[in-house]
CSV table of N, CA and C and ligand atoms in Angstrom, one decimal:
chain,number,residue,atom,x,y,z
A,1014,MET,N,138.1,99.4,120.1
A,1014,MET,CA,137.0,98.1,120.7
A,1014,MET,C,135.5,98.9,121.3
A,1015,ARG,N,134.7,98.0,121.0
A,1015,ARG,CA,133.3,98.2,121.8
A,1015,ARG,C,133.2,98.1,123.0
A,1016,THR,N,132.7,99.0,123.4
A,1016,THR,CA,132.2,99.0,124.9
A,1016,THR,C,131.1,98.1,125.6
A,1017,GLU,N,130.9,97.8,126.9
A,1017,GLU,CA,129.6,97.1,126.9
A,1017,GLU,C,128.6,98.4,126.3
A,1018,PHE,N,128.5,99.3,126.8
A,1018,PHE,CA,127.7,100.2,126.4
A,1018,PHE,C,127.5,100.5,124.8
A,1019,HIS,N,128.1,100.1,124.1
A,1019,HIS,CA,128.1,99.9,122.5
A,1019,HIS,C,127.1,98.9,122.2
A,1020,SER,N,127.5,97.5,123.3
A,1020,SER,CA,126.9,96.6,123.0
A,1020,SER,C,125.6,96.7,123.5
A,1021,ILE,N,125.2,97.2,124.4
A,1021,ILE,CA,123.7,97.7,124.9
A,1021,ILE,C,122.7,98.7,123.8
A,1022,LEU,N,123.4,99.4,123.5
A,1022,LEU,CA,122.9,100.0,122.4
A,1022,LEU,C,122.6,99.7,121.3
A,1023,LEU,N,123.5,98.2,120.8
A,1023,LEU,CA,123.4,97.5,119.1
A,1023,LEU,C,122.2,96.7,119.5
A,1024,ALA,N,121.8,96.5,120.9
A,1024,ALA,CA,121.3,95.6,121.4
A,1024,ALA,C,120.0,95.8,121.3
A,1025,LYS,N,119.6,97.5,121.2
A,1025,LYS,CA,118.5,97.8,121.5
A,1025,LYS,C,117.8,98.0,119.8
A,1026,MET,N,118.7,97.9,118.8
A,1026,MET,CA,118.6,98.5,117.5
A,1026,MET,C,117.4,97.4,116.9
A,1027,LYS,N,116.2,97.2,116.4
A,1027,LYS,CA,115.6,96.7,116.0
A,1027,LYS,C,115.2,96.1,114.6
A,1028,ASP,N,115.0,94.9,114.7
A,1028,ASP,CA,115.3,94.2,113.3
A,1028,ASP,C,113.9,94.6,112.4
A,1029,VAL,N,114.6,95.2,111.1
A,1029,VAL,CA,113.5,95.5,110.0
A,1029,VAL,C,112.8,94.5,109.0
A,1030,GLY,N,113.1,93.7,109.7
A,1030,GLY,CA,112.6,92.5,108.3
A,1030,GLY,C,113.6,92.3,107.5
A,1031,GLU,N,114.6,93.3,106.9
A,1031,GLU,CA,115.2,92.7,105.5
A,1031,GLU,C,117.2,92.8,105.8
A,1032,PRO,N,117.1,91.5,105.7
A,1032,PRO,CA,118.3,91.3,106.4
A,1032,PRO,C,119.5,92.0,105.9
A,1033,ARG,N,119.4,92.3,104.6
A,1033,ARG,CA,120.7,93.4,104.0
A,1033,ARG,C,120.5,94.6,104.4
A,1034,PHE,N,119.2,95.1,104.7
A,1034,PHE,CA,119.1,96.5,105.4
A,1034,PHE,C,119.4,96.4,107.3
A,1035,ASN,N,119.2,95.2,108.0
A,1035,ASN,CA,120.0,94.9,109.2
A,1035,ASN,C,121.3,95.0,109.1
A,1036,LEU,N,121.9,94.2,107.9
A,1036,LEU,CA,123.4,94.7,108.2
A,1036,LEU,C,123.6,96.0,108.1
A,1037,ALA,N,123.5,96.6,107.4
A,1037,ALA,CA,123.6,98.1,106.9
A,1037,ALA,C,123.5,98.9,107.6
A,1038,HIS,N,122.1,98.8,108.8
A,1038,HIS,CA,122.6,99.1,109.6
A,1038,HIS,C,123.6,99.2,110.7
A,1039,GLU,N,123.8,97.7,110.9
A,1039,GLU,CA,124.7,97.6,111.6
A,1039,GLU,C,126.1,97.9,111.6
A,1040,ARG,N,126.6,97.7,109.9
A,1040,ARG,CA,127.9,98.4,109.5
A,1040,ARG,C,127.6,100.2,110.2
A,1041,LEU,N,126.6,100.7,109.9
A,1041,LEU,CA,126.8,102.1,110.0
A,1041,LEU,C,126.6,102.2,111.7
A,1042,PHE,N,126.5,101.1,112.2
A,1042,PHE,CA,126.4,101.7,113.6
A,1042,PHE,C,128.1,101.4,114.3
A,1043,ASN,N,128.5,100.5,113.5
A,1043,ASN,CA,130.3,99.9,114.0
A,1043,ASN,C,130.8,101.5,113.5
A,1044,ILE,N,130.6,101.8,112.2
A,1044,ILE,CA,131.3,103.5,112.2
A,1044,ILE,C,130.9,104.4,112.5
A,1045,ILE,N,129.9,104.4,113.3
A,1045,ILE,CA,129.9,105.2,114.6
A,1045,ILE,C,130.1,105.2,115.8
A,1046,ILE,N,130.1,103.7,116.2
A,1046,ILE,CA,131.4,103.4,117.3
A,1046,ILE,C,132.9,103.7,117.0
A,1047,ASP,N,133.2,103.6,116.4
A,1047,ASP,CA,135.0,103.9,115.5
A,1047,ASP,C,135.0,105.7,116.3
A,1048,ALA,N,133.7,106.5,115.6
A,1048,ALA,CA,134.1,108.1,116.0
A,1048,ALA,C,134.1,108.1,117.1
A,1049,ASP,N,132.7,107.4,118.0
A,1049,ASP,CA,132.5,107.9,119.3
A,1049,ASP,C,133.6,107.3,119.9
A,1050,GLU,N,134.2,106.0,119.8
A,1050,GLU,CA,136.2,105.9,120.3
A,1050,GLU,C,136.8,107.2,120.5
A,1051,ILE,N,137.0,107.9,119.2
A,1051,ILE,CA,138.0,109.2,119.3
A,1051,ILE,C,137.6,110.2,120.0
A,1052,LEU,N,136.4,110.3,119.9
A,1052,LEU,CA,135.3,111.4,121.0
A,1052,LEU,C,135.9,110.8,122.5
A,1053,GLY,N,135.6,109.6,122.6
A,1053,GLY,CA,135.7,109.9,123.8
A,1053,GLY,C,136.9,109.3,124.9
A,1054,ALA,N,137.9,108.9,124.2
A,1054,ALA,CA,139.1,109.3,124.4
A,1054,ALA,C,139.3,110.8,125.0
A,1055,ALA,N,139.2,112.0,124.2
A,1055,ALA,CA,138.8,113.4,124.2
A,1055,ALA,C,137.7,113.4,125.5
A,1056,THR,N,137.0,113.4,125.3
A,1056,THR,CA,136.1,113.3,126.5
A,1056,THR,C,136.1,113.1,128.0
A,1057,SER,N,136.8,111.6,127.9
A,1057,SER,CA,137.1,111.3,129.2
A,1057,SER,C,138.3,111.8,129.9
A,1058,GLY,N,139.0,112.4,129.2
A,1058,GLY,CA,140.3,113.2,129.8
A,1058,GLY,C,140.2,114.9,129.7
A,1059,GLU,N,138.8,115.3,129.4
A,1059,GLU,CA,138.3,116.5,129.5
A,1059,GLU,C,139.1,117.4,128.9
A,1060,ARG,N,139.5,116.9,127.6
A,1060,ARG,CA,140.4,117.9,126.5
A,1060,ARG,C,139.9,118.0,125.5
A,1061,GLN,N,140.9,118.5,124.2
A,1061,GLN,CA,140.2,118.8,122.8
A,1061,GLN,C,140.9,117.7,122.4
A,1062,LEU,N,140.4,117.4,121.3
A,1062,LEU,CA,141.1,116.7,120.5
A,1062,LEU,C,142.1,117.0,120.0
A,1063,THR,N,143.5,116.0,119.8
A,1063,THR,CA,144.7,116.0,118.9
A,1063,THR,C,144.3,116.2,117.1
A,1064,SER,N,145.4,116.9,116.6
A,1064,SER,CA,145.3,117.1,115.3
A,1064,SER,C,145.3,115.8,114.4
A,1065,GLU,N,146.0,114.3,115.5
A,1065,GLU,CA,145.4,113.3,114.8
A,1065,GLU,C,144.4,112.8,114.6
A,1066,GLU,N,143.8,113.2,116.0
A,1066,GLU,CA,143.0,112.4,116.5
A,1066,GLU,C,141.3,113.1,115.4
A,1067,TRP,N,141.6,114.3,115.2
A,1067,TRP,CA,140.8,115.4,114.5
A,1067,TRP,C,140.6,114.8,112.9
A,1068,SER,N,142.3,114.1,112.2
A,1068,SER,CA,142.3,113.7,110.7
A,1068,SER,C,141.7,112.4,111.1
A,1069,SER,N,141.3,111.2,111.8
A,1069,SER,CA,141.0,110.1,111.8
A,1069,SER,C,139.7,110.2,112.2
A,1070,LEU,N,138.9,111.2,112.7
A,1070,LEU,CA,137.5,111.6,113.2
A,1070,LEU,C,136.9,111.9,111.8
A,1071,SER,N,137.9,112.8,111.1
A,1071,SER,CA,137.5,113.2,109.6
A,1071,SER,C,137.3,112.1,108.6
A,1072,THR,N,138.0,110.9,108.9
A,1072,THR,CA,138.5,109.7,107.7
A,1072,THR,C,136.6,109.1,108.1
A,1073,VAL,N,136.9,108.7,109.4
A,1073,VAL,CA,135.7,107.8,109.7
A,1073,VAL,C,133.8,108.7,109.6
A,1074,CYS,N,134.4,110.0,109.6
A,1074,CYS,CA,132.9,110.9,109.3
A,1074,CYS,C,132.4,110.5,107.8
A,1075,ASP,N,133.7,110.5,106.7
A,1075,ASP,CA,133.7,110.8,105.5
A,1075,ASP,C,132.9,109.4,105.1
A,1076,GLU,N,133.3,108.3,105.9
A,1076,GLU,CA,133.1,107.1,105.6
A,1076,GLU,C,131.7,106.8,106.1
A,1077,LEU,N,131.4,107.5,107.5
A,1077,LEU,CA,129.7,107.3,107.9
A,1077,LEU,C,128.9,108.6,106.4
A,1078,VAL,N,129.4,109.3,106.4
A,1078,VAL,CA,128.3,109.8,105.2
A,1078,VAL,C,128.2,109.5,103.8
A,1079,ARG,N,129.3,108.7,103.4
A,1079,ARG,CA,129.3,107.9,102.1
A,1079,ARG,C,128.5,106.8,101.9
A,1080,TYR,N,128.4,105.9,103.3
A,1080,TYR,CA,128.0,105.0,103.2
A,1080,TYR,C,125.9,105.2,103.9
A,1081,THR,N,126.0,106.1,104.7
A,1081,THR,CA,124.8,106.4,104.9
A,1081,THR,C,123.9,107.1,104.0
A,1082,LYS,N,124.8,107.5,102.8
A,1082,LYS,CA,124.0,107.6,101.8
A,1082,LYS,C,123.5,106.9,100.7
A,1083,ILE,N,124.4,105.7,100.6
A,1083,ILE,CA,123.9,104.5,100.0
A,1083,ILE,C,123.1,103.9,100.8
A,1084,HIS,N,122.7,103.6,101.9
A,1084,HIS,CA,122.1,103.1,102.5
A,1084,HIS,C,120.5,103.5,102.5
A,1085,PHE,N,120.4,105.0,102.8
A,1085,PHE,CA,119.6,105.8,102.5
A,1085,PHE,C,118.5,105.1,101.0
A,1086,MET,N,119.8,105.8,100.2
A,1086,MET,CA,119.1,105.6,98.8
A,1086,MET,C,118.7,104.0,98.2
A,1087,GLU,N,118.9,103.0,99.2
A,1087,GLU,CA,118.8,101.6,98.8
A,1087,GLU,C,117.5,101.3,99.3
A,1088,GLU,N,117.2,102.0,100.3
A,1088,GLU,CA,115.9,102.1,101.3
A,1088,GLU,C,114.8,102.6,100.6
A,1089,GLU,N,115.1,103.8,99.7
A,1089,GLU,CA,113.9,104.5,99.6
A,1089,GLU,C,114.2,103.7,98.0
A,1090,GLU,N,115.1,103.3,97.5
A,1090,GLU,CA,114.2,102.6,96.5
A,1090,GLU,C,113.2,101.5,96.6
A,1091,PHE,N,113.6,99.9,97.8
A,1091,PHE,CA,113.0,99.5,98.2
A,1091,PHE,C,111.2,99.8,98.4
A,1092,LEU,N,111.4,100.9,99.4
A,1092,LEU,CA,109.8,101.1,99.9
A,1092,LEU,C,109.4,101.7,98.6
A,1093,ILE,N,109.2,102.1,97.7
A,1093,ILE,CA,108.8,102.8,96.2
A,1093,ILE,C,108.9,101.7,95.7
A,1094,SER,N,109.3,100.6,95.6
A,1094,SER,CA,109.4,99.7,94.9
A,1094,SER,C,108.0,98.4,95.2
A,1095,ARG,N,108.1,98.3,96.7
A,1095,ARG,CA,107.0,97.8,97.6
A,1095,ARG,C,105.9,98.4,97.9
A,1096,GLY,N,105.7,100.0,97.2
A,1096,GLY,CA,104.4,100.5,97.4
A,1096,GLY,C,104.6,100.8,98.7
A,1097,TYR,N,105.2,101.4,99.2
A,1097,TYR,CA,105.3,101.6,101.1
A,1097,TYR,C,104.6,103.2,100.8
A,1098,PRO,N,103.1,103.1,101.5
A,1098,PRO,CA,102.8,104.7,101.5
A,1098,PRO,C,103.3,105.7,101.9
A,1099,ASP,N,103.9,105.8,103.0
A,1099,ASP,CA,105.1,106.5,103.8
A,1099,ASP,C,106.5,106.6,103.1
A,1100,SER,N,106.6,106.3,102.3
A,1100,SER,CA,107.8,106.6,101.1
A,1100,SER,C,108.4,107.7,101.3
A,1101,GLU,N,107.4,108.6,100.6
A,1101,GLU,CA,107.8,110.0,100.4
A,1101,GLU,C,108.1,111.1,102.0
A,1102,ARG,N,107.4,110.6,102.6
A,1102,ARG,CA,108.0,111.1,104.3
A,1102,ARG,C,109.5,110.6,104.6
A,1103,HIS,N,109.3,109.1,104.7
A,1103,HIS,CA,110.9,108.5,104.6
A,1103,HIS,C,111.7,109.3,103.9
A,1104,ARG,N,111.5,109.6,102.9
A,1104,ARG,CA,112.6,110.3,102.1
A,1104,ARG,C,113.3,111.4,102.5
A,1105,VAL,N,112.1,112.4,102.7
A,1105,VAL,CA,112.5,113.7,103.7
A,1105,VAL,C,113.2,113.8,105.0
A,1106,ILE,N,112.3,112.6,105.5
A,1106,ILE,CA,113.7,112.6,106.6
A,1106,ILE,C,114.9,112.1,106.5
A,1107,HIS,N,115.3,111.0,106.0
A,1107,HIS,CA,116.5,110.7,105.3
A,1107,HIS,C,117.2,111.6,104.9
A,1108,GLN,N,116.7,112.9,103.8
A,1108,GLN,CA,117.1,113.8,103.7
A,1108,GLN,C,117.6,114.9,104.7
A,1109,ASN,N,116.9,115.0,105.7
A,1109,ASN,CA,117.2,116.0,106.8
A,1109,ASN,C,118.2,115.7,107.5
A,1110,LEU,N,118.6,114.2,107.6
A,1110,LEU,CA,119.5,113.4,108.2
A,1110,LEU,C,121.2,113.9,107.9
A,1111,ILE,N,121.1,113.7,106.2
A,1111,ILE,CA,122.2,113.8,105.2
A,1111,ILE,C,122.5,115.1,105.7
A,1112,GLU,N,121.5,116.0,105.8
A,1112,GLU,CA,121.9,117.7,106.1
A,1112,GLU,C,122.5,117.8,107.4
A,1113,ALA,N,122.4,117.3,108.3
A,1113,ALA,CA,122.4,117.3,109.9
A,1113,ALA,C,124.0,116.7,109.8
A,1114,LEU,N,123.9,115.4,108.6
A,1114,LEU,CA,125.7,114.8,109.2
A,1114,LEU,C,126.6,115.5,108.1
A,1115,ASN,N,125.7,116.3,107.2
A,1115,ASN,CA,126.6,117.4,106.7
A,1115,ASN,C,127.3,118.7,107.1
A,1116,SER,N,126.2,118.7,107.9
A,1116,SER,CA,127.2,120.0,108.9
A,1116,SER,C,128.1,119.5,109.8
A,1117,PHE,N,127.9,118.0,110.4
A,1117,PHE,CA,128.5,117.7,111.5
A,1117,PHE,C,129.7,117.1,110.7
A,1118,GLN,N,130.1,117.1,109.4
A,1118,GLN,CA,131.3,116.5,108.7
A,1118,GLN,C,132.0,118.0,108.3
A,1119,LYS,N,131.2,119.2,108.3
A,1119,LYS,CA,131.9,120.2,107.8
A,1119,LYS,C,132.6,120.7,109.1
A,1120,LYS,N,131.9,120.5,110.3
A,1120,LYS,CA,132.4,120.7,111.8
A,1120,LYS,C,133.9,120.1,111.5
A,1121,VAL,N,134.2,118.7,111.6
A,1121,VAL,CA,135.0,117.9,112.0
A,1121,VAL,C,136.0,118.1,110.7
A,1122,THR,N,135.7,118.7,109.6
A,1122,THR,CA,136.7,119.3,108.8
A,1122,THR,C,137.4,120.4,109.1
A,1123,GLN,N,136.6,121.4,109.7
A,1123,GLN,CA,137.0,122.2,109.7
A,1123,GLN,C,137.6,122.6,111.7
A,1124,CYS,N,137.6,121.1,112.1
A,1124,CYS,CA,138.5,121.2,113.5
A,1124,CYS,C,137.5,121.8,114.6
A,1125,ASP,N,136.6,122.2,114.2
A,1125,ASP,CA,135.2,122.7,114.9
A,1125,ASP,C,135.4,122.5,116.6
A,1126,GLU,N,136.0,123.4,117.6
A,1126,GLU,CA,136.1,123.6,119.2
A,1126,GLU,C,134.6,122.9,119.6
A,1127,MET,N,133.7,122.6,118.9
A,1127,MET,CA,132.2,122.3,119.6
A,1127,MET,C,132.3,121.5,120.8
A,1128,ASN,N,131.3,121.5,121.5
A,1128,ASN,CA,130.8,120.8,122.4
A,1128,ASN,C,131.3,119.1,122.1
A,1129,LEU,N,132.1,118.1,122.6
A,1129,LEU,CA,132.3,117.2,122.6
A,1129,LEU,C,131.6,116.3,122.7
A,1130,LYS,N,130.8,116.3,124.1
A,1130,LYS,CA,130.2,115.7,124.6
A,1130,LYS,C,128.6,115.6,124.1
A,1131,GLU,N,128.2,117.0,123.1
A,1131,GLU,CA,127.2,116.7,122.7
A,1131,GLU,C,127.2,116.0,121.1
A,1132,MET,N,128.3,116.4,120.5
A,1132,MET,CA,128.5,115.8,119.3
A,1132,MET,C,128.7,114.0,119.6
A,1133,ARG,N,129.1,113.9,120.9
A,1133,ARG,CA,128.9,112.3,120.9
A,1133,ARG,C,127.7,111.8,121.2
A,1134,ARG,N,126.6,112.5,121.7
A,1134,ARG,CA,125.4,112.1,121.8
A,1134,ARG,C,124.3,112.1,120.8
A,1135,TRP,N,124.8,113.2,119.6
A,1135,TRP,CA,124.0,113.5,119.0
A,1135,TRP,C,124.4,112.0,117.4
A,1136,LEU,N,126.0,112.1,117.9
A,1136,LEU,CA,126.4,110.7,116.6
A,1136,LEU,C,125.6,109.4,117.3
A,1137,LEU,N,125.8,109.2,118.2
A,1137,LEU,CA,125.1,107.8,119.4
A,1137,LEU,C,123.3,107.8,118.9
A,1138,GLU,N,122.9,108.9,118.9
A,1138,GLU,CA,121.4,108.8,119.0
A,1138,GLU,C,120.7,109.2,117.6
A,1139,TRP,N,121.5,109.3,116.4
A,1139,TRP,CA,120.3,110.1,115.0
A,1139,TRP,C,119.9,108.5,114.6
A,1140,LEU,N,121.0,107.4,114.5
A,1140,LEU,CA,120.7,106.7,113.9
A,1140,LEU,C,119.9,105.2,114.6
A,1141,LEU,N,120.1,104.9,115.4
A,1141,LEU,CA,119.4,104.2,116.3
A,1141,LEU,C,117.5,104.6,116.8
A,1142,ASN,N,117.4,106.0,117.0
A,1142,ASN,CA,116.3,107.0,116.8
A,1142,ASN,C,115.9,106.4,115.5
A,1143,HIS,N,116.3,106.9,114.2
A,1143,HIS,CA,115.8,106.2,112.9
A,1143,HIS,C,115.1,105.1,112.8
A,1144,ILE,N,116.1,104.3,112.8
A,1144,ILE,CA,116.2,103.0,112.7
A,1144,ILE,C,114.8,102.1,113.6
A,1145,ASN,N,115.3,102.8,115.0
A,1145,ASN,CA,113.7,101.8,115.8
A,1145,ASN,C,112.2,102.8,115.4
A,1146,HIS,N,112.2,104.1,115.4
A,1146,HIS,CA,110.9,104.7,115.0
A,1146,HIS,C,110.4,104.4,113.3
A,1147,GLU,N,111.6,105.1,112.8
A,1147,GLU,CA,110.9,105.1,111.2
A,1147,GLU,C,111.1,103.9,110.3
A,1148,ASP,N,112.5,103.6,110.5
A,1148,ASP,CA,112.4,102.1,109.9
A,1148,ASP,C,112.0,101.0,110.5
A,1149,TYR,N,111.7,100.8,111.5
A,1149,TYR,CA,111.0,99.8,112.2
A,1149,TYR,C,109.5,99.6,111.9
A,1150,ALA,N,108.7,101.4,111.3
A,1150,ALA,CA,107.4,101.6,111.1
A,1150,ALA,C,107.2,101.0,109.3
A,1151,TYR,N,108.1,100.9,108.8
A,1151,TYR,CA,108.0,100.4,107.7
A,1151,TYR,C,108.1,98.8,107.7
A,1152,ALA,N,108.7,98.3,108.6
A,1152,ALA,CA,108.9,97.1,109.0
A,1152,ALA,C,107.3,96.1,109.5
A,1153,ALA,N,107.3,97.0,110.3
A,1153,ALA,CA,105.5,96.7,111.1
A,1153,ALA,C,104.7,96.7,109.7
A,1154,TYR,N,104.8,97.7,108.9
A,1154,TYR,CA,103.6,97.9,108.0
A,1154,TYR,C,103.6,96.6,107.0
A,1155,PHE,N,104.8,96.2,106.8
A,1155,PHE,CA,105.2,94.9,105.9
A,1155,PHE,C,104.9,93.5,106.2
A,1156,SER,N,105.4,93.5,107.7
A,1156,SER,CA,104.8,92.3,108.5
A,1156,SER,C,103.4,92.1,108.3
A,1157,THR,N,102.0,93.5,108.1
A,1157,THR,CA,101.0,93.0,108.4
A,1157,THR,C,100.5,92.5,106.9
A,1158,LYS,N,101.1,93.1,105.8
A,1158,LYS,CA,100.9,92.9,104.3
A,1158,LYS,C,101.4,91.3,104.0
A,1159,GLU,N,101.6,90.6,104.9
A,1159,GLU,CA,102.5,89.1,104.3
A,1159,GLU,C,101.4,88.1,104.5
B,1158,FE2,FE1,115.5,105.0,106.9
B,1159,FE2,FE1,117.9,102.2,107.5
């Protein structure tokens, strides 16, 4: 279930001017919330994850990586087709995020006893930061062209 904190974060997510991308962002955010709930259950009890929780987290994480790749590809194609001058830099930023997600996924697959609180923070931050800065930059650019 979404907490008030999750709703506050979602409300901070900027509109990027393309309805299908806004929907994709919300879908990604919802997947992250699923992961956050699993991590939250452990961090609030100051304990490690159980094996069932690791396995649920792994399923959620696979979906997050899968759908992030799809969204990034669609966004990159869109930016190139619309002649966005910063397309290449945006693609590289996406690539770096995929690498960070892949290493996160690897840790989850290995049930790495890492700092769960840090893991939670990173998960909640990367998407929102990207949308509100880099994605918002293309929205701002295109809005001046219309
Ligand atoms: Fe992006
Ligand atoms: Fe995006």
